[in-house]
Tab-separated table of C-alpha atoms in Angstrom:
chain	number	residue	atom	x	y	z
A	1150	MET	CA	0.000	0.000	0.000
A	1151	GLN	CA	1.443	3.363	-1.038
A	1152	ARG	CA	1.839	6.213	1.444
A	1153	GLU	CA	-0.896	8.392	-0.117
A	1154	GLU	CA	-3.339	5.473	-0.163
A	1155	ARG	CA	-2.718	4.771	3.534
A	1156	PHE	CA	-3.554	8.326	4.557
A	1157	SER	CA	-6.510	8.534	2.164
A	1158	ARG	CA	-8.068	5.444	3.772
A	1159	ALA	CA	-7.512	6.893	7.244
A	1160	ASP	CA	-9.045	10.212	6.161
A	1161	ARG	CA	-12.099	8.403	4.795
A	1162	VAL	CA	-12.710	6.583	8.092
A	1163	ILE	CA	-12.424	9.797	10.099
A	1164	LYS	CA	-14.725	11.754	7.777
A	1165	VAL	CA	-17.392	9.027	7.868
A	1166	GLY	CA	-17.288	9.121	11.668
A	1167	PHE	CA	-17.415	12.924	11.643
A	1168	TRP	CA	-20.611	13.213	9.591
A	1169	VAL	CA	-22.382	10.253	11.192
A	1170	ASN	CA	-21.550	11.720	14.595
A	1171	ALA	CA	-23.052	15.049	13.480
A	1172	LEU	CA	-26.330	13.382	12.496
A	1173	LEU	CA	-26.470	11.396	15.744
A	1174	MET	CA	-25.799	14.518	17.779
A	1175	VAL	CA	-28.730	16.376	16.226
A	1176	MET	CA	-30.975	13.316	16.563
A	1177	LYS	CA	-30.176	12.815	20.270
A	1178	LEU	CA	-30.498	16.480	21.162
A	1179	LEU	CA	-33.931	16.658	19.514
A	1180	ALA	CA	-35.055	13.297	20.930
A	1181	GLY	CA	-33.845	14.216	24.395
A	1182	HIS	CA	-35.583	17.600	24.293
A	1183	TYR	CA	-38.918	16.524	22.836
A	1184	GLY	CA	-38.859	13.104	24.503
A	1185	ARG	CA	-38.216	14.669	27.934
A	1186	SER	CA	-35.111	12.575	28.647
A	1187	GLU	CA	-32.136	14.203	30.338
A	1188	ALA	CA	-30.071	11.079	29.702
A	1189	VAL	CA	-30.584	11.145	25.933
A	1190	PHE	CA	-30.067	14.915	25.789
A	1191	ALA	CA	-26.813	14.517	27.766
A	1192	ASP	CA	-25.817	11.789	25.312
A	1193	GLY	CA	-26.288	14.351	22.535
A	1194	VAL	CA	-24.115	16.871	24.370
A	1195	GLU	CA	-21.471	14.161	24.731
A	1196	SER	CA	-21.578	13.654	20.941
A	1197	ALA	CA	-20.860	17.356	20.583
A	1198	CYS	CA	-17.743	16.860	22.726
A	1199	ASP	CA	-16.646	14.132	20.339
A	1200	PHE	CA	-16.250	16.768	17.649
A	1201	VAL	CA	-13.218	17.993	19.571
A	1202	ALA	CA	-11.660	14.540	19.396
A	1203	ILE	CA	-12.531	13.917	15.748
A	1204	SER	CA	-11.398	17.386	14.673
A	1205	ALA	CA	-8.081	16.884	16.462
A	1206	THR	CA	-7.640	13.549	14.692
A	1207	MET	CA	-8.396	15.040	11.275
A	1208	LEU	CA	-5.818	17.750	11.922
A	1209	ALA	CA	-3.278	15.142	13.079
A	1210	LEU	CA	-3.733	13.093	9.909
A	1211	ARG	CA	-3.225	16.198	7.804
A	1212	ILE	CA	0.027	16.914	9.649
A	1213	GLY	CA	1.111	13.273	9.796
A	1214	ARG	CA	0.799	12.693	6.053
A	1215	LYS	CA	3.514	15.276	5.362
A	1216	PRO	CA	6.774	13.576	4.301
A	1217	TYR	CA	9.956	13.991	6.294
A	1218	ASP	CA	11.836	17.279	5.957
A	1219	ALA	CA	14.997	18.966	7.264
A	1220	LYS	CA	13.382	19.863	10.606
A	1221	HIS	CA	11.567	16.536	11.007
A	1222	PRO	CA	13.890	13.854	9.572
A	1223	TYR	CA	11.700	11.063	10.995
A	1224	GLY	CA	8.488	12.435	9.507
A	1225	HIS	CA	5.437	13.897	11.234
A	1226	GLY	CA	3.741	10.684	12.335
A	1227	LYS	CA	3.886	11.491	16.059
A	1228	ALA	CA	1.024	13.920	15.439
A	1229	GLU	CA	-1.299	10.896	15.368
A	1230	SER	CA	-0.197	9.807	18.844
A	1231	ILE	CA	-0.687	13.348	20.140
A	1232	ALA	CA	-4.226	13.296	18.714
A	1233	ALA	CA	-4.821	9.941	20.433
A	1234	ILE	CA	-3.848	11.583	23.751
A	1235	VAL	CA	-6.416	14.335	23.076
A	1236	VAL	CA	-9.062	11.689	22.328
A	1237	ALA	CA	-8.200	9.885	25.576
A	1238	LEU	CA	-8.601	13.108	27.569
A	1239	VAL	CA	-11.988	13.749	25.935
A	1240	ILE	CA	-13.044	10.203	26.874
A	1241	PHE	CA	-11.920	10.777	30.486
A	1242	LEU	CA	-13.815	14.074	30.707
A	1243	THR	CA	-16.911	12.454	29.241
A	1244	GLY	CA	-16.794	9.659	31.815
A	1245	GLY	CA	-16.292	12.149	34.622
A	1246	GLY	CA	-19.219	14.275	33.462
A	1247	ILE	CA	-21.536	11.264	33.243
A	1248	LEU	CA	-20.529	10.036	36.714
A	1249	TYR	CA	-20.957	13.505	38.236
A	1250	LYS	CA	-24.424	13.927	36.736
A	1251	ALA	CA	-25.501	10.423	37.796
A	1252	ILE	CA	-24.485	11.049	41.419
A	1253	HIS	CA	-26.317	14.371	41.565
A	1254	THR	CA	-29.441	12.915	39.958
A	1255	ILE	CA	-29.605	10.194	42.634
A	1256	MET	CA	-28.887	12.648	45.463
A	1257	ASP	CA	-31.455	15.173	44.222
A	1258	ARG	CA	-33.970	12.492	43.189
A	1259	SER	CA	-34.583	14.513	40.016
A	1260	TYR	CA	-35.743	11.591	37.893
A	1261	GLY	CA	-37.256	12.198	34.477
A	1262	GLU	CA	-40.225	10.620	32.700
A	1263	PRO	CA	-39.021	9.960	29.146
A	1264	GLU	CA	-41.116	9.131	26.093
A	1265	LEU	CA	-40.676	6.367	23.520
A	1266	ILE	CA	-38.772	8.571	21.061
A	1267	ALA	CA	-35.950	8.869	23.605
A	1268	VAL	CA	-35.750	5.073	23.927
A	1269	ALA	CA	-35.601	4.702	20.131
A	1270	ALA	CA	-32.818	7.290	19.836
A	1271	ALA	CA	-30.660	5.463	22.392
A	1272	PHE	CA	-31.197	2.116	20.628
A	1273	ALA	CA	-30.319	3.567	17.208
A	1274	THR	CA	-27.124	5.103	18.611
A	1275	ILE	CA	-25.916	1.741	19.928
A	1276	ILE	CA	-26.298	0.048	16.531
A	1277	ILE	CA	-24.741	2.875	14.515
A	1278	LYS	CA	-21.820	3.544	16.860
A	1279	GLU	CA	-20.897	-0.126	17.207
A	1280	ALA	CA	-20.895	-0.458	13.413
A	1281	LEU	CA	-18.642	2.613	13.161
A	1282	CYS	CA	-16.333	1.167	15.813
A	1283	ARG	CA	-15.875	-2.134	13.999
A	1284	TYR	CA	-15.327	-0.401	10.660
A	1285	SER	CA	-12.727	1.939	12.207
A	1286	ILE	CA	-10.941	-0.893	14.045
A	1287	ARG	CA	-10.710	-2.939	10.844
A	1288	VAL	CA	-9.186	-0.102	8.826
A	1289	GLY	CA	-7.114	1.323	11.702
A	1290	GLY	CA	-5.676	-2.102	12.492
A	1291	ALA	CA	-4.761	-2.709	8.849
A	1292	LEU	CA	-3.043	0.680	8.650
A	1293	GLY	CA	-1.502	0.552	12.120
A	1294	SER	CA	-2.865	4.059	12.712
A	1295	PRO	CA	-2.941	5.167	16.390
A	1296	ALA	CA	-5.316	8.027	15.563
A	1297	VAL	CA	-7.888	5.867	13.733
A	1298	ILE	CA	-7.754	3.185	16.449
A	1299	ALA	CA	-8.271	5.889	19.101
A	1300	ILE	CA	-11.332	7.153	17.225
A	1301	ALA	CA	-12.596	3.549	17.019
A	1302	LYS	CA	-12.339	3.322	20.806
A	1303	ASP	CA	-14.194	6.624	21.086
A	1304	HIS	CA	-17.007	5.130	18.968
A	1305	ARG	CA	-17.029	2.094	21.279
A	1306	LYS	CA	-17.240	4.441	24.249
A	1307	ASP	CA	-20.295	6.080	22.668
A	1308	ALA	CA	-21.921	2.692	22.088
A	1309	VAL	CA	-21.328	1.682	25.722
A	1310	THR	CA	-22.652	5.024	26.924
A	1311	SER	CA	-25.775	4.588	24.838
A	1312	ILE	CA	-26.326	1.102	26.272
A	1313	ALA	CA	-26.475	2.696	29.706
A	1314	THR	CA	-28.714	5.417	28.324
A	1315	LEU	CA	-31.033	2.776	26.833
A	1316	ILE	CA	-31.175	0.799	30.080
A	1317	GLY	CA	-31.774	3.942	32.080
A	1318	VAL	CA	-34.325	5.566	29.809
A	1319	GLY	CA	-36.011	2.190	29.254
A	1320	GLY	CA	-36.257	1.591	32.983
A	1321	ALA	CA	-37.605	5.082	33.529
A	1322	PHE	CA	-40.085	4.605	30.692
A	1323	PHE	CA	-41.427	1.463	32.399
A	1324	GLY	CA	-41.636	3.050	35.843
A	1325	LEU	CA	-38.141	2.590	37.379
A	1326	PRO	CA	-36.631	6.094	37.121
A	1327	ILE	CA	-33.598	5.339	39.301
A	1328	MET	CA	-32.345	2.958	36.609
A	1329	ASP	CA	-31.253	5.935	34.519
A	1330	PRO	CA	-28.562	7.367	36.868
A	1331	LEU	CA	-27.475	3.932	38.139
A	1332	ALA	CA	-26.801	2.648	34.632
A	1333	ALA	CA	-25.018	5.880	33.712
A	1334	GLY	CA	-22.752	5.665	36.765
A	1335	LEU	CA	-21.777	2.072	35.993
A	1336	THR	CA	-21.074	2.937	32.370
A	1337	SER	CA	-18.736	5.760	33.376
A	1338	LEU	CA	-16.391	3.120	34.825
A	1339	PHE	CA	-16.200	1.350	31.450
A	1340	ILE	CA	-15.571	4.710	29.803
A	1341	PHE	CA	-12.659	5.399	32.160
A	1342	HIS	CA	-11.177	2.022	31.201
A	1343	ILE	CA	-11.432	2.807	27.478
A	1344	GLY	CA	-9.817	6.200	28.057
A	1345	PHE	CA	-6.980	4.652	30.052
A	1346	GLU	CA	-6.234	2.053	27.360
A	1347	THR	CA	-6.223	4.744	24.658
A	1348	PHE	CA	-3.926	6.981	26.721
A	1349	ARG	CA	-1.523	4.164	27.600
A	1350	SER	CA	-1.117	3.085	23.978
A	1351	ALA	CA	-0.517	6.640	22.734
A	1352	ALA	CA	1.920	7.420	25.558
A	1353	HIS	CA	3.841	4.221	24.770
A	1354	ASP	CA	4.288	5.384	21.175
A	1355	LEU	CA	5.233	8.936	22.144
A	1356	MET	CA	7.935	7.567	24.467
A	1357	ASP	CA	9.338	5.413	21.635
A	1358	GLY	CA	8.186	2.173	23.205
A	1359	GLN	CA	9.257	-1.081	21.562
A	1360	PRO	CA	6.819	-2.617	19.034
A	1361	PRO	CA	5.168	-5.970	19.899
A	1362	ALA	CA	7.663	-8.755	20.684
A	1363	GLU	CA	6.352	-10.989	17.903
A	1364	VAL	CA	7.065	-8.278	15.300
A	1365	ILE	CA	10.643	-7.888	16.539
A	1366	ALA	CA	11.121	-11.678	16.560
A	1367	ASP	CA	9.840	-12.005	12.966
A	1368	MET	CA	12.206	-9.266	11.784
A	1369	LYS	CA	15.131	-10.979	13.520
A	1370	VAL	CA	14.399	-14.303	11.816
A	1371	LEU	CA	13.979	-12.588	8.452
A	1372	ALA	CA	17.292	-10.687	8.737
A	1373	GLU	CA	19.253	-13.771	9.838
A	1374	GLY	CA	17.869	-15.608	6.821
A	1375	VAL	CA	19.815	-13.354	4.439
A	1376	ALA	CA	23.092	-14.911	3.234
A	1377	GLY	CA	26.063	-13.148	4.821
A	1378	VAL	CA	24.315	-12.195	8.068
A	1379	GLU	CA	25.892	-14.209	10.859
A	1380	HIS	CA	23.681	-12.907	13.623
A	1381	VAL	CA	21.349	-10.045	14.574
A	1382	HIS	CA	23.214	-8.366	17.410
A	1383	GLU	CA	20.360	-6.027	18.352
A	1384	ILE	CA	17.045	-4.827	16.953
A	1385	ARG	CA	14.976	-1.878	18.120
A	1386	GLY	CA	11.896	-0.176	16.790
A	1387	ARG	CA	9.596	2.740	17.510
A	1388	ARG	CA	6.332	3.973	16.078
A	1389	SER	CA	5.863	7.199	14.153
A	1390	GLY	CA	2.159	7.369	13.334
A	1391	GLN	CA	1.272	4.582	10.910
A	1392	TYR	CA	4.904	3.585	10.392
A	1393	LEU	CA	7.615	1.776	12.349
A	1394	ILE	CA	11.210	2.996	12.346
A	1395	VAL	CA	13.643	0.113	12.893
A	1396	ASP	CA	17.303	0.041	14.003
A	1397	LEU	CA	19.283	-3.138	13.267
A	1398	LYS	CA	22.796	-4.191	14.274
A	1399	LEU	CA	24.074	-7.076	12.155
A	1400	ASP	CA	27.139	-9.269	12.791
A	1401	MET	CA	29.051	-10.043	9.561
A	1402	ASP	CA	32.403	-11.377	8.376
A	1403	PRO	CA	35.053	-8.710	9.212
A	1404	GLU	CA	36.975	-9.547	6.010
A	1405	MET	CA	33.985	-8.658	3.865
A	1406	THR	CA	34.312	-5.630	1.609
A	1407	VAL	CA	32.319	-2.503	2.329
A	1408	LYS	CA	30.522	-2.992	-0.990
A	1409	ARG	CA	29.519	-6.570	-0.124
A	1410	SER	CA	28.309	-5.683	3.391
A	1411	HIS	CA	26.346	-2.763	1.955
A	1412	ASP	CA	24.647	-5.045	-0.570
A	1413	ILE	CA	23.691	-7.507	2.167
A	1414	ALA	CA	22.331	-4.734	4.372
A	1415	THR	CA	20.294	-3.419	1.433
A	1416	GLU	CA	18.847	-6.907	0.875
A	1417	VAL	CA	17.869	-7.113	4.561
A	1418	LYS	CA	16.142	-3.745	4.324
A	1419	ARG	CA	14.357	-4.740	1.093
A	1420	ARG	CA	12.999	-7.953	2.646
A	1421	ILE	CA	11.771	-6.119	5.736
A	1422	PHE	CA	9.967	-3.590	3.541
A	1423	GLU	CA	8.331	-6.418	1.571
A	1424	ARG	CA	7.285	-8.376	4.666
A	1425	PHE	CA	6.212	-5.396	6.820
A	1426	PRO	CA	4.317	-2.733	4.804
A	1427	ASN	CA	4.060	-0.450	7.851
A	1428	VAL	CA	7.845	-0.103	8.250
A	1429	GLY	CA	8.891	3.384	7.160
A	1430	ASP	CA	12.673	3.166	7.517
A	1431	VAL	CA	15.390	0.719	8.576
A	1432	MET	CA	18.794	1.894	9.828
A	1433	ILE	CA	21.451	-0.838	9.766
A	1434	HIS	CA	24.793	-0.908	11.609
A	1435	ILE	CA	27.336	-3.638	10.879
A	1436	ASN	CA	29.612	-5.292	13.463
A	1437	PRO	CA	32.433	-7.849	13.017
A	1438	HIS	CA	31.012	-11.192	14.138
A	1439	ASP	CA	34.265	-12.761	15.428
A	1440	GLU	CA	35.166	-10.332	18.201
A	1441	GLU	CA	33.595	-8.824	21.272
A	1442	HIS	CA	32.607	-5.187	20.932
A	1443	GLU	CA	31.081	-2.648	23.284
A	1444	ASP	CA	28.100	-0.581	22.169
A	1445	LEU	CA	28.673	3.105	22.809
A	1446	ILE	CA	25.413	4.567	24.097
A	1447	ARG	CA	24.495	7.262	26.631
A	1448	LEU	CA	20.777	6.575	27.078
Protein backbone atom coordinates (compact mmCIF):
# COMPACT_ATOMS: atom_id res chain seq x y z
CA MET A 1 0.00 0.00 0.00
CA GLN A 2 1.44 3.36 -1.04
CA ARG A 3 1.84 6.21 1.44
CA GLU A 4 -0.90 8.39 -0.12
CA GLU A 5 -3.34 5.47 -0.16
CA ARG A 6 -2.72 4.77 3.53
CA PHE A 7 -3.55 8.33 4.56
CA SER A 8 -6.51 8.53 2.16
CA ARG A 9 -8.07 5.44 3.77
CA ALA A 10 -7.51 6.89 7.24
CA ASP A 11 -9.04 10.21 6.16
CA ARG A 12 -12.10 8.40 4.79
CA VAL A 13 -12.71 6.58 8.09
CA ILE A 14 -12.42 9.80 10.10
CA LYS A 15 -14.72 11.75 7.78
CA VAL A 16 -17.39 9.03 7.87
CA GLY A 17 -17.29 9.12 11.67
CA PHE A 18 -17.41 12.92 11.64
CA TRP A 19 -20.61 13.21 9.59
CA VAL A 20 -22.38 10.25 11.19
CA ASN A 21 -21.55 11.72 14.59
CA ALA A 22 -23.05 15.05 13.48
CA LEU A 23 -26.33 13.38 12.50
CA LEU A 24 -26.47 11.40 15.74
CA MET A 25 -25.80 14.52 17.78
CA VAL A 26 -28.73 16.38 16.23
CA MET A 27 -30.97 13.32 16.56
CA LYS A 28 -30.18 12.81 20.27
CA LEU A 29 -30.50 16.48 21.16
CA LEU A 30 -33.93 16.66 19.51
CA ALA A 31 -35.06 13.30 20.93
CA GLY A 32 -33.84 14.22 24.40
CA HIS A 33 -35.58 17.60 24.29
CA TYR A 34 -38.92 16.52 22.84
CA GLY A 35 -38.86 13.10 24.50
CA ARG A 36 -38.22 14.67 27.93
CA SER A 37 -35.11 12.58 28.65
CA GLU A 38 -32.14 14.20 30.34
CA ALA A 39 -30.07 11.08 29.70
CA VAL A 40 -30.58 11.14 25.93
CA PHE A 41 -30.07 14.91 25.79
CA ALA A 42 -26.81 14.52 27.77
CA ASP A 43 -25.82 11.79 25.31
CA GLY A 44 -26.29 14.35 22.54
CA VAL A 45 -24.11 16.87 24.37
CA GLU A 46 -21.47 14.16 24.73
CA SER A 47 -21.58 13.65 20.94
CA ALA A 48 -20.86 17.36 20.58
CA CYS A 49 -17.74 16.86 22.73
CA ASP A 50 -16.65 14.13 20.34
CA PHE A 51 -16.25 16.77 17.65
CA VAL A 52 -13.22 17.99 19.57
CA ALA A 53 -11.66 14.54 19.40
CA ILE A 54 -12.53 13.92 15.75
CA SER A 55 -11.40 17.39 14.67
CA ALA A 56 -8.08 16.88 16.46
CA THR A 57 -7.64 13.55 14.69
CA MET A 58 -8.40 15.04 11.28
CA LEU A 59 -5.82 17.75 11.92
CA ALA A 60 -3.28 15.14 13.08
CA LEU A 61 -3.73 13.09 9.91
CA ARG A 62 -3.23 16.20 7.80
CA ILE A 63 0.03 16.91 9.65
CA GLY A 64 1.11 13.27 9.80
CA ARG A 65 0.80 12.69 6.05
CA LYS A 66 3.51 15.28 5.36
CA PRO A 67 6.77 13.58 4.30
CA TYR A 68 9.96 13.99 6.29
CA ASP A 69 11.84 17.28 5.96
CA ALA A 70 15.00 18.97 7.26
CA LYS A 71 13.38 19.86 10.61
CA HIS A 72 11.57 16.54 11.01
CA PRO A 73 13.89 13.85 9.57
CA TYR A 74 11.70 11.06 10.99
CA GLY A 75 8.49 12.44 9.51
CA HIS A 76 5.44 13.90 11.23
CA GLY A 77 3.74 10.68 12.34
CA LYS A 78 3.89 11.49 16.06
CA ALA A 79 1.02 13.92 15.44
CA GLU A 80 -1.30 10.90 15.37
CA SER A 81 -0.20 9.81 18.84
CA ILE A 82 -0.69 13.35 20.14
CA ALA A 83 -4.23 13.30 18.71
CA ALA A 84 -4.82 9.94 20.43
CA ILE A 85 -3.85 11.58 23.75
CA VAL A 86 -6.42 14.34 23.08
CA VAL A 87 -9.06 11.69 22.33
CA ALA A 88 -8.20 9.88 25.58
CA LEU A 89 -8.60 13.11 27.57
CA VAL A 90 -11.99 13.75 25.93
CA ILE A 91 -13.04 10.20 26.87
CA PHE A 92 -11.92 10.78 30.49
CA LEU A 93 -13.82 14.07 30.71
CA THR A 94 -16.91 12.45 29.24
CA GLY A 95 -16.79 9.66 31.81
CA GLY A 96 -16.29 12.15 34.62
CA GLY A 97 -19.22 14.27 33.46
CA ILE A 98 -21.54 11.26 33.24
CA LEU A 99 -20.53 10.04 36.71
CA TYR A 100 -20.96 13.51 38.24
CA LYS A 101 -24.42 13.93 36.74
CA ALA A 102 -25.50 10.42 37.80
CA ILE A 103 -24.48 11.05 41.42
CA HIS A 104 -26.32 14.37 41.57
CA THR A 105 -29.44 12.91 39.96
CA ILE A 106 -29.61 10.19 42.63
CA MET A 107 -28.89 12.65 45.46
CA ASP A 108 -31.45 15.17 44.22
CA ARG A 109 -33.97 12.49 43.19
CA SER A 110 -34.58 14.51 40.02
CA TYR A 111 -35.74 11.59 37.89
CA GLY A 112 -37.26 12.20 34.48
CA GLU A 113 -40.23 10.62 32.70
CA PRO A 114 -39.02 9.96 29.15
CA GLU A 115 -41.12 9.13 26.09
CA LEU A 116 -40.68 6.37 23.52
CA ILE A 117 -38.77 8.57 21.06
CA ALA A 118 -35.95 8.87 23.60
CA VAL A 119 -35.75 5.07 23.93
CA ALA A 120 -35.60 4.70 20.13
CA ALA A 121 -32.82 7.29 19.84
CA ALA A 122 -30.66 5.46 22.39
CA PHE A 123 -31.20 2.12 20.63
CA ALA A 124 -30.32 3.57 17.21
CA THR A 125 -27.12 5.10 18.61
CA ILE A 126 -25.92 1.74 19.93
CA ILE A 127 -26.30 0.05 16.53
CA ILE A 128 -24.74 2.87 14.51
CA LYS A 129 -21.82 3.54 16.86
CA GLU A 130 -20.90 -0.13 17.21
CA ALA A 131 -20.90 -0.46 13.41
CA LEU A 132 -18.64 2.61 13.16
CA CYS A 133 -16.33 1.17 15.81
CA ARG A 134 -15.88 -2.13 14.00
CA TYR A 135 -15.33 -0.40 10.66
CA SER A 136 -12.73 1.94 12.21
CA ILE A 137 -10.94 -0.89 14.05
CA ARG A 138 -10.71 -2.94 10.84
CA VAL A 139 -9.19 -0.10 8.83
CA GLY A 140 -7.11 1.32 11.70
CA GLY A 141 -5.68 -2.10 12.49
CA ALA A 142 -4.76 -2.71 8.85
CA LEU A 143 -3.04 0.68 8.65
CA GLY A 144 -1.50 0.55 12.12
CA SER A 145 -2.86 4.06 12.71
CA PRO A 146 -2.94 5.17 16.39
CA ALA A 147 -5.32 8.03 15.56
CA VAL A 148 -7.89 5.87 13.73
CA ILE A 149 -7.75 3.19 16.45
CA ALA A 150 -8.27 5.89 19.10
CA ILE A 151 -11.33 7.15 17.23
CA ALA A 152 -12.60 3.55 17.02
CA LYS A 153 -12.34 3.32 20.81
CA ASP A 154 -14.19 6.62 21.09
CA HIS A 155 -17.01 5.13 18.97
CA ARG A 156 -17.03 2.09 21.28
CA LYS A 157 -17.24 4.44 24.25
CA ASP A 158 -20.29 6.08 22.67
CA ALA A 159 -21.92 2.69 22.09
CA VAL A 160 -21.33 1.68 25.72
CA THR A 161 -22.65 5.02 26.92
CA SER A 162 -25.78 4.59 24.84
CA ILE A 163 -26.33 1.10 26.27
CA ALA A 164 -26.48 2.70 29.71
CA THR A 165 -28.71 5.42 28.32
CA LEU A 166 -31.03 2.78 26.83
CA ILE A 167 -31.18 0.80 30.08
CA GLY A 168 -31.77 3.94 32.08
CA VAL A 169 -34.32 5.57 29.81
CA GLY A 170 -36.01 2.19 29.25
CA GLY A 171 -36.26 1.59 32.98
CA ALA A 172 -37.60 5.08 33.53
CA PHE A 173 -40.09 4.61 30.69
CA PHE A 174 -41.43 1.46 32.40
CA GLY A 175 -41.64 3.05 35.84
CA LEU A 176 -38.14 2.59 37.38
CA PRO A 177 -36.63 6.09 37.12
CA ILE A 178 -33.60 5.34 39.30
CA MET A 179 -32.34 2.96 36.61
CA ASP A 180 -31.25 5.93 34.52
CA PRO A 181 -28.56 7.37 36.87
CA LEU A 182 -27.48 3.93 38.14
CA ALA A 183 -26.80 2.65 34.63
CA ALA A 184 -25.02 5.88 33.71
CA GLY A 185 -22.75 5.67 36.77
CA LEU A 186 -21.78 2.07 35.99
CA THR A 187 -21.07 2.94 32.37
CA SER A 188 -18.74 5.76 33.38
CA LEU A 189 -16.39 3.12 34.82
CA PHE A 190 -16.20 1.35 31.45
CA ILE A 191 -15.57 4.71 29.80
CA PHE A 192 -12.66 5.40 32.16
CA HIS A 193 -11.18 2.02 31.20
CA ILE A 194 -11.43 2.81 27.48
CA GLY A 195 -9.82 6.20 28.06
CA PHE A 196 -6.98 4.65 30.05
CA GLU A 197 -6.23 2.05 27.36
CA THR A 198 -6.22 4.74 24.66
CA PHE A 199 -3.93 6.98 26.72
CA ARG A 200 -1.52 4.16 27.60
CA SER A 201 -1.12 3.09 23.98
CA ALA A 202 -0.52 6.64 22.73
CA ALA A 203 1.92 7.42 25.56
CA HIS A 204 3.84 4.22 24.77
CA ASP A 205 4.29 5.38 21.18
CA LEU A 206 5.23 8.94 22.14
CA MET A 207 7.94 7.57 24.47
CA ASP A 208 9.34 5.41 21.63
CA GLY A 209 8.19 2.17 23.20
CA GLN A 210 9.26 -1.08 21.56
CA PRO A 211 6.82 -2.62 19.03
CA PRO A 212 5.17 -5.97 19.90
CA ALA A 213 7.66 -8.75 20.68
CA GLU A 214 6.35 -10.99 17.90
CA VAL A 215 7.06 -8.28 15.30
CA ILE A 216 10.64 -7.89 16.54
CA ALA A 217 11.12 -11.68 16.56
CA ASP A 218 9.84 -12.01 12.97
CA MET A 219 12.21 -9.27 11.78
CA LYS A 220 15.13 -10.98 13.52
CA VAL A 221 14.40 -14.30 11.82
CA LEU A 222 13.98 -12.59 8.45
CA ALA A 223 17.29 -10.69 8.74
CA GLU A 224 19.25 -13.77 9.84
CA GLY A 225 17.87 -15.61 6.82
CA VAL A 226 19.82 -13.35 4.44
CA ALA A 227 23.09 -14.91 3.23
CA GLY A 228 26.06 -13.15 4.82
CA VAL A 229 24.32 -12.19 8.07
CA GLU A 230 25.89 -14.21 10.86
CA HIS A 231 23.68 -12.91 13.62
CA VAL A 232 21.35 -10.04 14.57
CA HIS A 233 23.21 -8.37 17.41
CA GLU A 234 20.36 -6.03 18.35
CA ILE A 235 17.04 -4.83 16.95
CA ARG A 236 14.98 -1.88 18.12
CA GLY A 237 11.90 -0.18 16.79
CA ARG A 238 9.60 2.74 17.51
CA ARG A 239 6.33 3.97 16.08
CA SER A 240 5.86 7.20 14.15
CA GLY A 241 2.16 7.37 13.33
CA GLN A 242 1.27 4.58 10.91
CA TYR A 243 4.90 3.59 10.39
CA LEU A 244 7.62 1.78 12.35
CA ILE A 245 11.21 3.00 12.35
CA VAL A 246 13.64 0.11 12.89
CA ASP A 247 17.30 0.04 14.00
CA LEU A 248 19.28 -3.14 13.27
CA LYS A 249 22.80 -4.19 14.27
CA LEU A 250 24.07 -7.08 12.15
CA ASP A 251 27.14 -9.27 12.79
CA MET A 252 29.05 -10.04 9.56
CA ASP A 253 32.40 -11.38 8.38
CA PRO A 254 35.05 -8.71 9.21
CA GLU A 255 36.98 -9.55 6.01
CA MET A 256 33.99 -8.66 3.86
CA THR A 257 34.31 -5.63 1.61
CA VAL A 258 32.32 -2.50 2.33
CA LYS A 259 30.52 -2.99 -0.99
CA ARG A 260 29.52 -6.57 -0.12
CA SER A 261 28.31 -5.68 3.39
CA HIS A 262 26.35 -2.76 1.95
CA ASP A 263 24.65 -5.05 -0.57
CA ILE A 264 23.69 -7.51 2.17
CA ALA A 265 22.33 -4.73 4.37
CA THR A 266 20.29 -3.42 1.43
CA GLU A 267 18.85 -6.91 0.87
CA VAL A 268 17.87 -7.11 4.56
CA LYS A 269 16.14 -3.74 4.32
CA ARG A 270 14.36 -4.74 1.09
CA ARG A 271 13.00 -7.95 2.65
CA ILE A 272 11.77 -6.12 5.74
CA PHE A 273 9.97 -3.59 3.54
CA GLU A 274 8.33 -6.42 1.57
CA ARG A 275 7.28 -8.38 4.67
CA PHE A 276 6.21 -5.40 6.82
CA PRO A 277 4.32 -2.73 4.80
CA ASN A 278 4.06 -0.45 7.85
CA VAL A 279 7.84 -0.10 8.25
CA GLY A 280 8.89 3.38 7.16
CA ASP A 281 12.67 3.17 7.52
CA VAL A 282 15.39 0.72 8.58
CA MET A 283 18.79 1.89 9.83
CA ILE A 284 21.45 -0.84 9.77
CA HIS A 285 24.79 -0.91 11.61
CA ILE A 286 27.34 -3.64 10.88
CA ASN A 287 29.61 -5.29 13.46
CA PRO A 288 32.43 -7.85 13.02
CA HIS A 289 31.01 -11.19 14.14
CA ASP A 290 34.26 -12.76 15.43
CA GLU A 291 35.17 -10.33 18.20
CA GLU A 292 33.59 -8.82 21.27
CA HIS A 293 32.61 -5.19 20.93
CA GLU A 294 31.08 -2.65 23.28
CA ASP A 295 28.10 -0.58 22.17
CA LEU A 296 28.67 3.10 22.81
CA ILE A 297 25.41 4.57 24.10
CA ARG A 298 24.50 7.26 26.63
CA LEU A 299 20.78 6.58 27.08
